Tab-separated table of C-alpha atoms in Angstrom:
chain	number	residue	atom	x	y	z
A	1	UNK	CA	-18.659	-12.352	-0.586
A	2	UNK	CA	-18.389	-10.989	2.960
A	3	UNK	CA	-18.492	-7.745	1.598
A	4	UNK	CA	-16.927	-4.806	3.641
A	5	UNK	CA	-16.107	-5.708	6.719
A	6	UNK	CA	-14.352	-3.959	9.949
A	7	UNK	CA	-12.118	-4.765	12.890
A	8	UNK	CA	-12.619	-4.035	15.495
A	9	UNK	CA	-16.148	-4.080	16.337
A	10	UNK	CA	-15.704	-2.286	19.852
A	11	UNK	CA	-12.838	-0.705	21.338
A	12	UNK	CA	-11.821	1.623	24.616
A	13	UNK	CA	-9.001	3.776	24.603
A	14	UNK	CA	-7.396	6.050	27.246
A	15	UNK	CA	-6.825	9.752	25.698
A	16	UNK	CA	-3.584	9.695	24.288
A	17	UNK	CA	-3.475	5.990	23.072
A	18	UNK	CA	-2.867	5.295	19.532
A	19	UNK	CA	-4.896	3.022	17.423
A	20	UNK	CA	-5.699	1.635	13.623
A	21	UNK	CA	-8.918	0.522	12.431
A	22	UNK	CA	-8.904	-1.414	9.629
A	23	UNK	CA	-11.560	-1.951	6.747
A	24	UNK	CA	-11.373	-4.650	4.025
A	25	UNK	CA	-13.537	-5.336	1.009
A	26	UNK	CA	-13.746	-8.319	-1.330
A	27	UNK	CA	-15.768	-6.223	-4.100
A	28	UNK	CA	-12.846	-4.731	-6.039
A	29	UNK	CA	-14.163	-1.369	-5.433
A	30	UNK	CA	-12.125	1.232	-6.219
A	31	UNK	CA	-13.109	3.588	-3.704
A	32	UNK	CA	-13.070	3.972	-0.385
A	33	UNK	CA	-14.642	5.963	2.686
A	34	UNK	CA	-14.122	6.472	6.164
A	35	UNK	CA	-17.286	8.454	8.444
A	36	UNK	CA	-18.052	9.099	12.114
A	37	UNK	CA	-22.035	8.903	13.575
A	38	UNK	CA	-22.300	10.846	15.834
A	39	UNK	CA	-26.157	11.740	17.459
A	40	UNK	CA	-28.317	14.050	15.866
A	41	UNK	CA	-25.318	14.767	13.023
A	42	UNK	CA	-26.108	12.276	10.345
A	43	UNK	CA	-22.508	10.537	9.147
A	44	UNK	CA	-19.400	12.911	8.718
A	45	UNK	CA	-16.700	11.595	6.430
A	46	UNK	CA	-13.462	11.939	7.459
A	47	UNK	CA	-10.925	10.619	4.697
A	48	UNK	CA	-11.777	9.185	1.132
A	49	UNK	CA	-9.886	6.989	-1.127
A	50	UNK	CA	-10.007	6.954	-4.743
A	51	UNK	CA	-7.245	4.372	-5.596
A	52	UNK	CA	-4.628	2.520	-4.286
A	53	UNK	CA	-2.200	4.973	-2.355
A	54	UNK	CA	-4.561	7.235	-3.153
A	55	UNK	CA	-6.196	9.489	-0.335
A	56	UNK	CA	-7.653	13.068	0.421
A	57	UNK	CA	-9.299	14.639	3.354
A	58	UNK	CA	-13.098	15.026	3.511
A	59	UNK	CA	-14.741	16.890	6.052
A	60	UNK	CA	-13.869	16.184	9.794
A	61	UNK	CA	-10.302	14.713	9.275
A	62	UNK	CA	-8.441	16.644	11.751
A	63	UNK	CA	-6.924	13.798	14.606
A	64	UNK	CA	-7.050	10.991	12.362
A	65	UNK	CA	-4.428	9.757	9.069
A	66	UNK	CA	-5.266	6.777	6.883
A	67	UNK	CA	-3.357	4.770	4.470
A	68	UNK	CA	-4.238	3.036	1.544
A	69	UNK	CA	-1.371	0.252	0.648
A	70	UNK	CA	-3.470	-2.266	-1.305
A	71	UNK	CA	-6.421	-1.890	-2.984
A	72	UNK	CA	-8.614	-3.789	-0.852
A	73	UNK	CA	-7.810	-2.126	2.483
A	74	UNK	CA	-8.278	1.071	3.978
A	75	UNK	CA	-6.635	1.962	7.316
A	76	UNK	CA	-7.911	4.688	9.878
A	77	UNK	CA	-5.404	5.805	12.361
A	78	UNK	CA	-5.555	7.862	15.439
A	79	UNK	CA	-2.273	8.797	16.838
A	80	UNK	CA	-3.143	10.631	20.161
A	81	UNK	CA	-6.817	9.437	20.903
A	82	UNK	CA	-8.571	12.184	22.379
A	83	UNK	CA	-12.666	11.857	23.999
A	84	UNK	CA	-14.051	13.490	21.165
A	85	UNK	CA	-12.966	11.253	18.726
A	86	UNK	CA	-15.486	9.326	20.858
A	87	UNK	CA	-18.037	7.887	17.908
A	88	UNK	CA	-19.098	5.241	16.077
A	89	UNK	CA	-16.738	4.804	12.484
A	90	UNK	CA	-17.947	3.339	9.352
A	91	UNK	CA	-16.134	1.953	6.572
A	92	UNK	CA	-17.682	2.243	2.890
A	93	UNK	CA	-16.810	1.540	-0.471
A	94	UNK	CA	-18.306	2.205	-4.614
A	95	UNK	CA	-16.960	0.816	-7.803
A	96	UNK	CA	-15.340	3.018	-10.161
A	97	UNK	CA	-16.860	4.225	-13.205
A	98	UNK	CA	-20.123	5.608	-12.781
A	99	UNK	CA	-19.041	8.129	-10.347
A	100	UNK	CA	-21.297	9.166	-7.772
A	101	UNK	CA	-24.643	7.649	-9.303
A	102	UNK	CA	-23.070	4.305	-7.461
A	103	UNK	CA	-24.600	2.889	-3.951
A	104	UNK	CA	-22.018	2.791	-1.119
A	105	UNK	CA	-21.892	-0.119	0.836
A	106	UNK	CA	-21.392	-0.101	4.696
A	107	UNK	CA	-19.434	-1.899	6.988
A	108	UNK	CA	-20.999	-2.866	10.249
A	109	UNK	CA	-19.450	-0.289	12.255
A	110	UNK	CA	-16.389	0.099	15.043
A	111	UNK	CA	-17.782	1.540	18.496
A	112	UNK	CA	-14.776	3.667	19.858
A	113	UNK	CA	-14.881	5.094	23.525
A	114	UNK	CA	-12.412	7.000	24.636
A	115	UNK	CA	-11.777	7.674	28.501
B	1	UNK	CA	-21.679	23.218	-1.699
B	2	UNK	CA	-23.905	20.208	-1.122
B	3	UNK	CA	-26.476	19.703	2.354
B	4	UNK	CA	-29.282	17.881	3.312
B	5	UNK	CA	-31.713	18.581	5.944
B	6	UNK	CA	-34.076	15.831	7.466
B	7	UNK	CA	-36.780	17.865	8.891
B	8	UNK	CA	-38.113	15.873	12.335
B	9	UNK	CA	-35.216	13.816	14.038
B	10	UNK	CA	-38.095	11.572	15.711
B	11	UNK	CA	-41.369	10.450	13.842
B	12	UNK	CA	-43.602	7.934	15.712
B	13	UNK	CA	-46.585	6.347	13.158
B	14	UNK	CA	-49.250	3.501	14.149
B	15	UNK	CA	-48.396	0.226	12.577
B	16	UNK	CA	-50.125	0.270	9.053
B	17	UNK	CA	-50.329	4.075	8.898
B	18	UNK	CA	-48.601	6.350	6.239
B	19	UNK	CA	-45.196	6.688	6.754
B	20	UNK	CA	-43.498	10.502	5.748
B	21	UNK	CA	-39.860	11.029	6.277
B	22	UNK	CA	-39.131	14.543	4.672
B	23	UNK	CA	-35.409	15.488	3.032
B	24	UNK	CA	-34.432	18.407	1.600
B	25	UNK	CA	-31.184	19.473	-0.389
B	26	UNK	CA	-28.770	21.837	-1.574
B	27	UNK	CA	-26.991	21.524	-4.280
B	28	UNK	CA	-25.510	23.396	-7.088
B	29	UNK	CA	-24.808	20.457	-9.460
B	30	UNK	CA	-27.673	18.269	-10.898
B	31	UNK	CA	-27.832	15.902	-7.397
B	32	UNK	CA	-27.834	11.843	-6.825
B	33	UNK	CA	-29.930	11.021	-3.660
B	34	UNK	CA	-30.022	8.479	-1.966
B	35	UNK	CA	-32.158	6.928	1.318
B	36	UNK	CA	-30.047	4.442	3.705
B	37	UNK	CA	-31.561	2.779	6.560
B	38	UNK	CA	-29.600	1.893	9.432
B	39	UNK	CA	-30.998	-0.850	12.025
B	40	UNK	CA	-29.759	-1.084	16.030
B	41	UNK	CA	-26.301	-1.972	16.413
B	42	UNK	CA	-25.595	-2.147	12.268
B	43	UNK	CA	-24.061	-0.281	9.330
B	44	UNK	CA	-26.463	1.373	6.250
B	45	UNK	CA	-28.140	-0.380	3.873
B	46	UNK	CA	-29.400	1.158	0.537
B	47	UNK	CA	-33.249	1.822	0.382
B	48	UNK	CA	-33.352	3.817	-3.306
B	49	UNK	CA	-31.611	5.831	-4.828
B	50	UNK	CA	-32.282	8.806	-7.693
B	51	UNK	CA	-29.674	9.030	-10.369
B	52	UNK	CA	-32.200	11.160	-12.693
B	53	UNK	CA	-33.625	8.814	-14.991
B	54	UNK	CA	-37.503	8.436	-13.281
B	55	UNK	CA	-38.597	11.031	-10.867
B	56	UNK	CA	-40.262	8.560	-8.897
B	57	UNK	CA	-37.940	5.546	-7.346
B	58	UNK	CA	-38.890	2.831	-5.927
B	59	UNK	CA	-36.849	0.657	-3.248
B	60	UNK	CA	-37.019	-2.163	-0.512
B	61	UNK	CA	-39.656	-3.201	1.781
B	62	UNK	CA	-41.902	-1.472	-0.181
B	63	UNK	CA	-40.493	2.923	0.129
B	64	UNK	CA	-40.637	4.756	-2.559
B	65	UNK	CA	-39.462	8.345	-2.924
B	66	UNK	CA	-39.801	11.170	-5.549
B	67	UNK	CA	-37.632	13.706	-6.265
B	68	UNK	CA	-39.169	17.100	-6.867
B	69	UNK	CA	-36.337	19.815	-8.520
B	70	UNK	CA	-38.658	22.976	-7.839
B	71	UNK	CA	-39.059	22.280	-4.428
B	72	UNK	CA	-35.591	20.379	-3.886
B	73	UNK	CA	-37.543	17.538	-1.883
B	74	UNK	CA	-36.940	13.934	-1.677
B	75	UNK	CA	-38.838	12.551	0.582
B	76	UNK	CA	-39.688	9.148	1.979
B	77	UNK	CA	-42.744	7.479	1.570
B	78	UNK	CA	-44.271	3.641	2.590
B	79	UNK	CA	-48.326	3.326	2.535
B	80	UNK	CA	-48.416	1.074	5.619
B	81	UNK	CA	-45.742	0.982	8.319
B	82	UNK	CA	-44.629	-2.718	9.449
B	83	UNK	CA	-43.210	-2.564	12.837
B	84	UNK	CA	-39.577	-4.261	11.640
B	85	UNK	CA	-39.676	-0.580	9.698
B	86	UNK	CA	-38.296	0.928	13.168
B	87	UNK	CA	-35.088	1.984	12.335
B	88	UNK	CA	-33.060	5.408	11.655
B	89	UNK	CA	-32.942	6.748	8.078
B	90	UNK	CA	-30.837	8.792	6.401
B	91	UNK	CA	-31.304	11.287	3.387
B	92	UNK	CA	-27.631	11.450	1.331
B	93	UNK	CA	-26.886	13.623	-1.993
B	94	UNK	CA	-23.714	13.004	-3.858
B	95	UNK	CA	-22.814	15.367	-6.726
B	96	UNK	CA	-18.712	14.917	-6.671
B	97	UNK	CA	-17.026	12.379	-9.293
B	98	UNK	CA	-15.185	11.419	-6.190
B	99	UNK	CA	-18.811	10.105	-4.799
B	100	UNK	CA	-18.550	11.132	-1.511
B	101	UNK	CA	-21.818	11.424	0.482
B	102	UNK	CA	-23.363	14.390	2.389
B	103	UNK	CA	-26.032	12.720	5.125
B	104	UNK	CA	-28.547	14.835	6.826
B	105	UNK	CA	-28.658	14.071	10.359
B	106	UNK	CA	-31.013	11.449	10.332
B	107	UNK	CA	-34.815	10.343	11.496
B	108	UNK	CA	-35.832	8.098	13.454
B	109	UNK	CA	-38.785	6.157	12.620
B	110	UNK	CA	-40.715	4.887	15.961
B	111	UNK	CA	-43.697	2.317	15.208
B	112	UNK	CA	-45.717	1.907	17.269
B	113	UNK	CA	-48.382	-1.684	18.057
């Protein structure tokens, strides 16, 4: 099992760019989480996935869209990067069925600068 | 509404001294907490987590945490720091069916020789 996993690891963009992060999982988890890290404010989540084509807001999403087309994949977009979007994204994921009691488990993180 | 605070953003211990990392919460539904540590240059791993079956919870590398309701604590504990225990750790409730996480802002734990 690789687990959750995330490309890219490192990226630069020029404000304006567009770009899609992608997450995979080989754990059949049902959902899904995106979060920033950003210093001294803990992790931030952004959008959340509960099912295939599934997907809601959570609590920094403005800037960024995500898609959910098959069950194992969760997509982060940013159409018009901007240098606040600056941050470090992680990709996370729980099985279904005991709710919130479950562990998520962490990708190893995409390091986005943008000039 | 659910928060966390992680009181101290920086806590530097002697190798083999106690180690304290403090987190408090809000939350108006009974809470799940959790304690992730993150390593340089890596995602979170789970330490222990409290789902409210023992009040005391035991994880990894020898933590342990308990969760106190009156004073809404849920704090970090190891006897003796190792140094590989350098790391930043995060405090997390989750009280949604949806299971998304609320992180404090995180501590650093500095150990030093």
């Amino acid at each position: 099992n690789a687990g959750v996993t995330q490309t890219p690891k490192f990226r630069v963009l020029k404000t304006g760019q567009s770009m899609t992060l992608l997450c995979a999982q080989d754990m059949n988890h049902e959902y899904m989480y995106w979060y920033r890290q950003d210093p001294g404010m803990g992790l931030r989540l952004i959008h959340y996935s509960v099912g295939e084509g599934t997907t809601a807001k959570g609590e920094v999403p403005d800037g960024y869209n995500v898609s959910r087309l098959k069950k194992q994949n969760f997509l982060l977009g940013l159409e018009s990067a901007a240098p606040s979007q600056t941050s470090v994204y992680f990709c996370a994921s729980t099985i279904l069925g005991r709710g919130s009691k479950d562990e998520q488990f962490f990708g190893p993180g995409t390091r986005l600068t943008v000039l | 509404a659910q928060s966390v605070t992680q009181l101290g953003s920086h806590v530097s211990v002697s190798e083999g001294a106690l180690v304290l990392l403090r987190c408090n919460y809000s939350s108006s539904v009974p809470p799940y907490l959790f304690w992730y540590v993150q390593y340089p240059n890596q995602g979170l791993q789970l330490l222990l987590k409290y789902t409210s079956a023992a009040t005391l919870v035991k994880g990894i590398n020898g933590f342990e945490a308990e969760f106190k309701k009156s004073e809404t604590s849920f704090h970090l504990t190891k006897p003796s720091a190792h140094m590989s225990d350098a790391a930043e750790y995060f405090c997390a409730v989750s009280g949604s069916n949806t299971g998304k996480l609320i992180f404090g802002q995180g501590t650093t734990l500095q150990v030093k020789p």
